Amino acid sequence: MAEIKNVGILGAGKVGIALAQLALAAGYNVRISGSGSVQKIALTIDTLVPGATASTNQSVVNNSDLIILAIPLSRYKNINSKLLKDKLVIDAMNYWWETDGIREEVLDPDSSSSEQVQAYFNKSTIVKTFNHMGYHNLQEDARPTNAADRKALFVTGNNHDAVDEVAHFVDTMGFDPVVHYQLADGIMTEPGSELFGASLPKLELTRIINHFDETEFGKRIKETNN
């Protein structure tokens, strides 16, 4: 398993800032980019994440071992797919109508959002996590390993080694990973599911995942897929 030292975050919004703060606290070198100029973003970064480096998308990718996509889901195709070639990428995005608009204009209804992100960044390795928990919880609920009140995050992807690597990263960021090895399972964290917005301990998160097929959301997904 390759050692992750440098973390790059594409997106300087609330989720991106929260993850940058966690990564810095965990001892990683952090670069972050946003939609504005580097100079404009630097003012925000210096205030909210002192120690992180404001950069262009290209500089973030070139200088990072792990990339986190933390932009509105409706904008992921604004990034050239070739930019993330051969990179391990965390998809921390999720559809939200207030920022992304009409779902059918953003996503194909026949697959999960992360499957579509993987299809677009087809030379990258996508792992889905950090997307079912709100940014306030990400900031406030991180705890040391073995803390009694530690919360959990769902981690899933198709590449076993990549998922295991990201699961370790999630652990260092202050959360217990609950691991699956199928990117399509990311549907369980999308809006409408019981996990969307959830900040739960590992046992409770695992229980909900295990009973997903019995929920109304799970039944709708199965009907759609059939």
mmCIF file of C-alpha atoms in Angstrom:
data_model
loop_
_atom_site.group_PDB
_atom_site.id
_atom_site.type_symbol
_atom_site.label_atom_id
_atom_site.label_comp_id
_atom_site.label_asym_id
_atom_site.label_seq_id
_atom_site.Cartn_x
_atom_site.Cartn_y
_atom_site.Cartn_z
ATOM 1 C CA MET A 1 0.000 0.000 0.000
ATOM 2 C CA ALA A 2 1.497 3.318 -1.063
ATOM 3 C CA GLU A 3 2.012 5.891 1.665
ATOM 4 C CA ILE A 4 -0.152 8.977 1.313
ATOM 5 C CA LYS A 5 1.628 12.167 2.339
ATOM 6 C CA ASN A 6 0.185 14.788 0.012
ATOM 7 C CA VAL A 7 -3.572 15.313 -0.275
ATOM 8 C CA GLY A 8 -5.117 17.402 -3.029
ATOM 9 C CA ILE A 9 -8.641 18.754 -2.838
ATOM 10 C CA LEU A 10 -10.522 20.044 -5.867
ATOM 11 C CA GLY A 11 -13.183 22.308 -4.415
ATOM 12 C CA ALA A 12 -12.865 25.081 -1.840
ATOM 13 C CA GLY A 13 -16.466 25.030 -0.637
ATOM 14 C CA LYS A 14 -17.741 23.875 2.742
ATOM 15 C CA VAL A 15 -16.945 20.182 2.253
ATOM 16 C CA GLY A 16 -13.541 20.889 0.714
ATOM 17 C CA ILE A 17 -12.600 23.209 3.570
ATOM 18 C CA ALA A 18 -13.783 20.706 6.201
ATOM 19 C CA LEU A 19 -11.744 17.907 4.626
ATOM 20 C CA ALA A 20 -8.697 20.164 4.288
ATOM 21 C CA GLN A 21 -8.898 20.971 8.004
ATOM 22 C CA LEU A 22 -9.104 17.281 8.889
ATOM 23 C CA ALA A 23 -6.232 16.358 6.582
ATOM 24 C CA LEU A 24 -3.979 19.045 8.039
ATOM 25 C CA ALA A 25 -4.832 17.933 11.569
ATOM 26 C CA ALA A 26 -3.929 14.368 10.546
ATOM 27 C CA GLY A 27 -0.484 15.514 9.398
ATOM 28 C CA TYR A 28 -0.923 15.550 5.628
ATOM 29 C CA ASN A 29 0.376 18.207 3.264
ATOM 30 C CA VAL A 30 -2.701 19.779 1.693
ATOM 31 C CA ARG A 31 -3.242 21.616 -1.571
ATOM 32 C CA ILE A 32 -6.658 22.938 -2.507
ATOM 33 C CA SER A 33 -8.144 24.585 -5.572
ATOM 34 C CA GLY A 34 -11.446 26.270 -6.283
ATOM 35 C CA SER A 35 -13.415 27.891 -9.054
ATOM 36 C CA GLY A 36 -11.899 31.354 -8.592
ATOM 37 C CA SER A 37 -8.368 32.614 -9.084
ATOM 38 C CA VAL A 38 -5.628 31.232 -6.858
ATOM 39 C CA GLN A 39 -5.187 34.686 -5.298
ATOM 40 C CA LYS A 40 -8.871 34.867 -4.369
ATOM 41 C CA ILE A 41 -8.933 31.332 -2.974
ATOM 42 C CA ALA A 42 -5.729 31.967 -1.020
ATOM 43 C CA LEU A 43 -7.502 34.557 1.129
ATOM 44 C CA THR A 44 -10.102 31.975 2.136
ATOM 45 C CA ILE A 45 -7.529 29.236 2.676
ATOM 46 C CA ASP A 46 -5.230 31.418 4.782
ATOM 47 C CA THR A 47 -8.173 32.271 7.024
ATOM 48 C CA LEU A 48 -9.967 28.922 7.301
ATOM 49 C CA VAL A 49 -7.180 26.397 6.666
ATOM 50 C CA PRO A 50 -3.869 28.032 7.572
ATOM 51 C CA GLY A 51 -1.122 25.684 6.491
ATOM 52 C CA ALA A 52 -2.842 24.467 3.335
ATOM 53 C CA THR A 53 -1.675 25.722 -0.054
ATOM 54 C CA ALA A 54 -4.037 27.352 -2.538
ATOM 55 C CA SER A 55 -3.233 26.080 -6.032
ATOM 56 C CA THR A 56 -4.533 25.569 -9.544
ATOM 57 C CA ASN A 57 -6.215 22.274 -10.390
ATOM 58 C CA GLN A 58 -3.108 21.207 -12.305
ATOM 59 C CA SER A 59 -0.787 21.985 -9.409
ATOM 60 C CA VAL A 60 -3.056 20.152 -6.969
ATOM 61 C CA VAL A 61 -3.014 17.019 -9.120
ATOM 62 C CA ASN A 62 0.696 17.152 -9.922
ATOM 63 C CA ASN A 63 1.708 17.436 -6.265
ATOM 64 C CA SER A 64 -0.725 15.052 -4.578
ATOM 65 C CA ASP A 65 -0.793 11.303 -3.863
ATOM 66 C CA LEU A 66 -4.553 11.342 -3.367
ATOM 67 C CA ILE A 67 -7.172 13.609 -4.940
ATOM 68 C CA ILE A 68 -10.524 14.455 -3.350
ATOM 69 C CA LEU A 69 -13.359 15.691 -5.560
ATOM 70 C CA ALA A 70 -15.345 18.092 -3.373
ATOM 71 C CA ILE A 71 -17.177 20.187 -5.944
ATOM 72 C CA PRO A 72 -20.905 20.330 -6.725
ATOM 73 C CA LEU A 73 -21.750 17.104 -8.557
ATOM 74 C CA SER A 74 -23.221 19.004 -11.480
ATOM 75 C CA ARG A 75 -19.760 20.461 -12.239
ATOM 76 C CA TYR A 76 -17.527 17.410 -12.310
ATOM 77 C CA LYS A 77 -17.443 17.393 -16.112
ATOM 78 C CA ASN A 78 -15.950 20.885 -15.995
ATOM 79 C CA ILE A 79 -12.715 19.098 -15.090
ATOM 80 C CA ASN A 80 -10.860 17.549 -18.012
ATOM 81 C CA SER A 81 -10.991 13.796 -17.466
ATOM 82 C CA LYS A 82 -7.341 13.475 -18.532
ATOM 83 C CA LEU A 83 -6.254 15.684 -15.621
ATOM 84 C CA LEU A 84 -6.859 12.850 -13.146
ATOM 85 C CA LYS A 85 -5.360 10.067 -15.262
ATOM 86 C CA ASP A 86 -3.723 7.323 -13.158
ATOM 87 C CA LYS A 87 -4.744 9.043 -9.916
ATOM 88 C CA LEU A 88 -6.476 7.606 -6.865
ATOM 89 C CA VAL A 89 -9.556 9.796 -6.478
ATOM 90 C CA ILE A 90 -12.068 10.070 -3.641
ATOM 91 C CA ASP A 91 -15.525 11.043 -4.840
ATOM 92 C CA ALA A 92 -16.839 13.126 -1.935
ATOM 93 C CA MET A 93 -19.674 14.506 -4.055
ATOM 94 C CA ASN A 94 -23.375 13.812 -3.898
ATOM 95 C CA TYR A 95 -26.394 15.138 -5.743
ATOM 96 C CA TRP A 96 -28.217 17.949 -3.956
ATOM 97 C CA TRP A 97 -31.040 19.772 -5.704
ATOM 98 C CA GLU A 98 -30.271 23.178 -4.188
ATOM 99 C CA THR A 99 -26.855 23.305 -5.828
ATOM 100 C CA ASP A 100 -27.203 20.845 -8.711
ATOM 101 C CA GLY A 101 -30.693 21.553 -10.059
ATOM 102 C CA ILE A 102 -32.912 18.927 -11.663
ATOM 103 C CA ARG A 103 -31.450 15.465 -11.085
ATOM 104 C CA GLU A 104 -32.295 14.141 -14.558
ATOM 105 C CA GLU A 105 -30.244 16.970 -16.078
ATOM 106 C CA VAL A 106 -27.215 15.965 -14.024
ATOM 107 C CA LEU A 107 -27.401 12.180 -13.741
ATOM 108 C CA ASP A 108 -28.491 9.142 -15.687
ATOM 109 C CA PRO A 109 -31.187 7.476 -13.535
ATOM 110 C CA ASP A 110 -29.925 3.987 -14.374
ATOM 111 C CA SER A 111 -26.779 4.024 -12.196
ATOM 112 C CA SER A 112 -25.300 5.593 -9.095
ATOM 113 C CA SER A 113 -23.594 8.959 -9.299
ATOM 114 C CA SER A 114 -20.139 7.535 -8.536
ATOM 115 C CA GLU A 115 -20.445 4.996 -11.344
ATOM 116 C CA GLN A 116 -21.016 7.918 -13.690
ATOM 117 C CA VAL A 117 -18.086 9.810 -12.211
ATOM 118 C CA GLN A 118 -15.910 6.715 -12.737
ATOM 119 C CA ALA A 119 -17.124 6.382 -16.330
ATOM 120 C CA TYR A 120 -16.113 9.988 -17.004
ATOM 121 C CA PHE A 121 -12.735 9.741 -15.249
ATOM 122 C CA ASN A 122 -12.154 6.371 -16.875
ATOM 123 C CA LYS A 123 -8.375 6.431 -16.460
ATOM 124 C CA SER A 124 -8.643 7.122 -12.725
ATOM 125 C CA THR A 125 -9.532 4.922 -9.763
ATOM 126 C CA ILE A 126 -12.628 6.239 -7.979
ATOM 127 C CA VAL A 127 -13.533 5.445 -4.362
ATOM 128 C CA LYS A 128 -16.671 6.911 -2.837
ATOM 129 C CA THR A 129 -16.624 8.271 0.720
ATOM 130 C CA PHE A 130 -17.104 11.442 2.809
ATOM 131 C CA ASN A 131 -20.402 12.098 1.001
ATOM 132 C CA HIS A 132 -23.179 10.951 3.335
ATOM 133 C CA MET A 133 -22.072 13.053 6.304
ATOM 134 C CA GLY A 134 -22.703 16.806 6.432
ATOM 135 C CA TYR A 135 -19.710 19.124 6.553
ATOM 136 C CA HIS A 136 -20.537 20.243 10.111
ATOM 137 C CA ASN A 137 -20.349 16.617 11.256
ATOM 138 C CA LEU A 138 -17.100 16.094 9.374
ATOM 139 C CA GLN A 139 -15.650 19.060 11.242
ATOM 140 C CA GLU A 140 -17.056 18.216 14.667
ATOM 141 C CA ASP A 141 -17.270 14.417 14.858
ATOM 142 C CA ALA A 142 -13.702 13.329 14.020
ATOM 143 C CA ARG A 143 -12.217 11.317 16.886
ATOM 144 C CA PRO A 144 -9.004 9.360 17.611
ATOM 145 C CA THR A 145 -8.916 5.632 16.858
ATOM 146 C CA ASN A 146 -10.812 3.561 19.442
ATOM 147 C CA ALA A 147 -12.649 6.584 20.882
ATOM 148 C CA ALA A 148 -15.958 5.443 22.355
ATOM 149 C CA ASP A 149 -17.967 8.065 20.473
ATOM 150 C CA ARG A 150 -16.270 7.633 17.109
ATOM 151 C CA LYS A 151 -18.466 7.869 14.008
ATOM 152 C CA ALA A 152 -18.183 5.879 10.779
ATOM 153 C CA LEU A 153 -18.035 6.568 7.062
ATOM 154 C CA PHE A 154 -19.044 4.281 4.215
ATOM 155 C CA VAL A 155 -16.187 3.541 1.789
ATOM 156 C CA THR A 156 -16.777 1.713 -1.485
ATOM 157 C CA GLY A 157 -15.193 1.177 -4.879
ATOM 158 C CA ASN A 158 -14.388 -1.501 -7.417
ATOM 159 C CA ASN A 159 -10.631 -1.693 -6.830
ATOM 160 C CA HIS A 160 -9.949 -3.611 -3.598
ATOM 161 C CA ASP A 161 -6.473 -2.196 -3.009
ATOM 162 C CA ALA A 162 -7.682 1.363 -3.612
ATOM 163 C CA VAL A 163 -10.643 0.908 -1.264
ATOM 164 C CA ASP A 164 -8.350 -0.461 1.456
ATOM 165 C CA GLU A 165 -5.976 2.473 0.979
ATOM 166 C CA VAL A 166 -8.799 4.989 1.234
ATOM 167 C CA ALA A 167 -10.251 3.160 4.235
ATOM 168 C CA HIS A 168 -6.918 3.632 6.018
ATOM 169 C CA PHE A 169 -6.971 7.303 5.039
ATOM 170 C CA VAL A 170 -10.505 7.675 6.446
ATOM 171 C CA ASP A 171 -9.281 6.126 9.702
ATOM 172 C CA THR A 172 -6.456 8.675 9.948
ATOM 173 C CA MET A 173 -8.978 11.448 9.328
ATOM 174 C CA GLY A 174 -10.900 10.474 12.457
ATOM 175 C CA PHE A 175 -13.607 8.033 11.361
ATOM 176 C CA ASP A 176 -14.174 4.274 11.325
ATOM 177 C CA PRO A 177 -14.434 2.996 7.738
ATOM 178 C CA VAL A 178 -17.236 0.618 6.753
ATOM 179 C CA VAL A 179 -15.924 -1.018 3.605
ATOM 180 C CA HIS A 180 -17.625 -2.429 0.500
ATOM 181 C CA TYR A 181 -15.987 -3.407 -2.776
ATOM 182 C CA GLN A 182 -18.599 -2.371 -5.331
ATOM 183 C CA LEU A 183 -18.854 1.223 -6.474
ATOM 184 C CA ALA A 184 -22.534 0.763 -7.315
ATOM 185 C CA ASP A 185 -23.180 0.358 -3.574
ATOM 186 C CA GLY A 186 -22.586 4.070 -3.262
ATOM 187 C CA ILE A 187 -26.289 4.424 -4.105
ATOM 188 C CA MET A 188 -26.899 3.642 -0.430
ATOM 189 C CA THR A 189 -25.510 7.067 0.540
ATOM 190 C CA GLU A 190 -27.404 9.172 -1.975
ATOM 191 C CA PRO A 191 -30.348 11.494 -1.157
ATOM 192 C CA GLY A 192 -33.450 9.499 -0.256
ATOM 193 C CA SER A 193 -31.499 6.832 1.594
ATOM 194 C CA GLU A 194 -31.375 6.405 5.359
ATOM 195 C CA LEU A 195 -27.636 7.065 5.316
ATOM 196 C CA PHE A 196 -27.798 10.432 3.577
ATOM 197 C CA GLY A 197 -26.926 13.044 6.192
ATOM 198 C CA ALA A 198 -26.144 10.369 8.788
ATOM 199 C CA SER A 199 -23.398 10.638 11.399
ATOM 200 C CA LEU A 200 -23.484 7.259 13.128
ATOM 201 C CA PRO A 201 -21.193 4.833 14.960
ATOM 202 C CA LYS A 202 -19.849 1.853 13.034
ATOM 203 C CA LEU A 203 -22.291 -0.740 14.348
ATOM 204 C CA GLU A 204 -25.326 1.395 13.528
ATOM 205 C CA LEU A 205 -24.014 2.353 10.087
ATOM 206 C CA THR A 206 -23.323 -1.305 9.323
ATOM 207 C CA ARG A 207 -26.799 -2.317 10.499
ATOM 208 C CA ILE A 208 -28.457 0.169 8.143
ATOM 209 C CA ILE A 209 -26.308 -0.969 5.222
ATOM 210 C CA ASN A 210 -27.147 -4.615 5.896
ATOM 211 C CA HIS A 211 -30.865 -3.822 5.857
ATOM 212 C CA PHE A 212 -30.714 -1.522 2.843
ATOM 213 C CA ASP A 213 -32.631 -3.873 0.536
ATOM 214 C CA GLU A 214 -35.567 -3.866 2.943
ATOM 215 C CA THR A 215 -35.970 -0.077 3.003
ATOM 216 C CA GLU A 216 -38.375 1.767 0.719
ATOM 217 C CA PHE A 217 -35.429 3.476 -0.973
ATOM 218 C CA GLY A 218 -33.724 0.134 -1.495
ATOM 219 C CA LYS A 219 -36.890 -1.366 -2.960
ATOM 220 C CA ARG A 220 -37.214 1.536 -5.387
ATOM 221 C CA ILE A 221 -33.603 1.100 -6.472
ATOM 222 C CA LYS A 222 -34.146 -2.631 -7.041
ATOM 223 C CA GLU A 223 -37.298 -1.931 -9.071
ATOM 224 C CA THR A 224 -35.439 0.635 -11.171
ATOM 225 C CA ASN A 225 -32.546 -1.757 -11.809
ATOM 226 C CA ASN A 226 -34.899 -4.573 -12.747
#
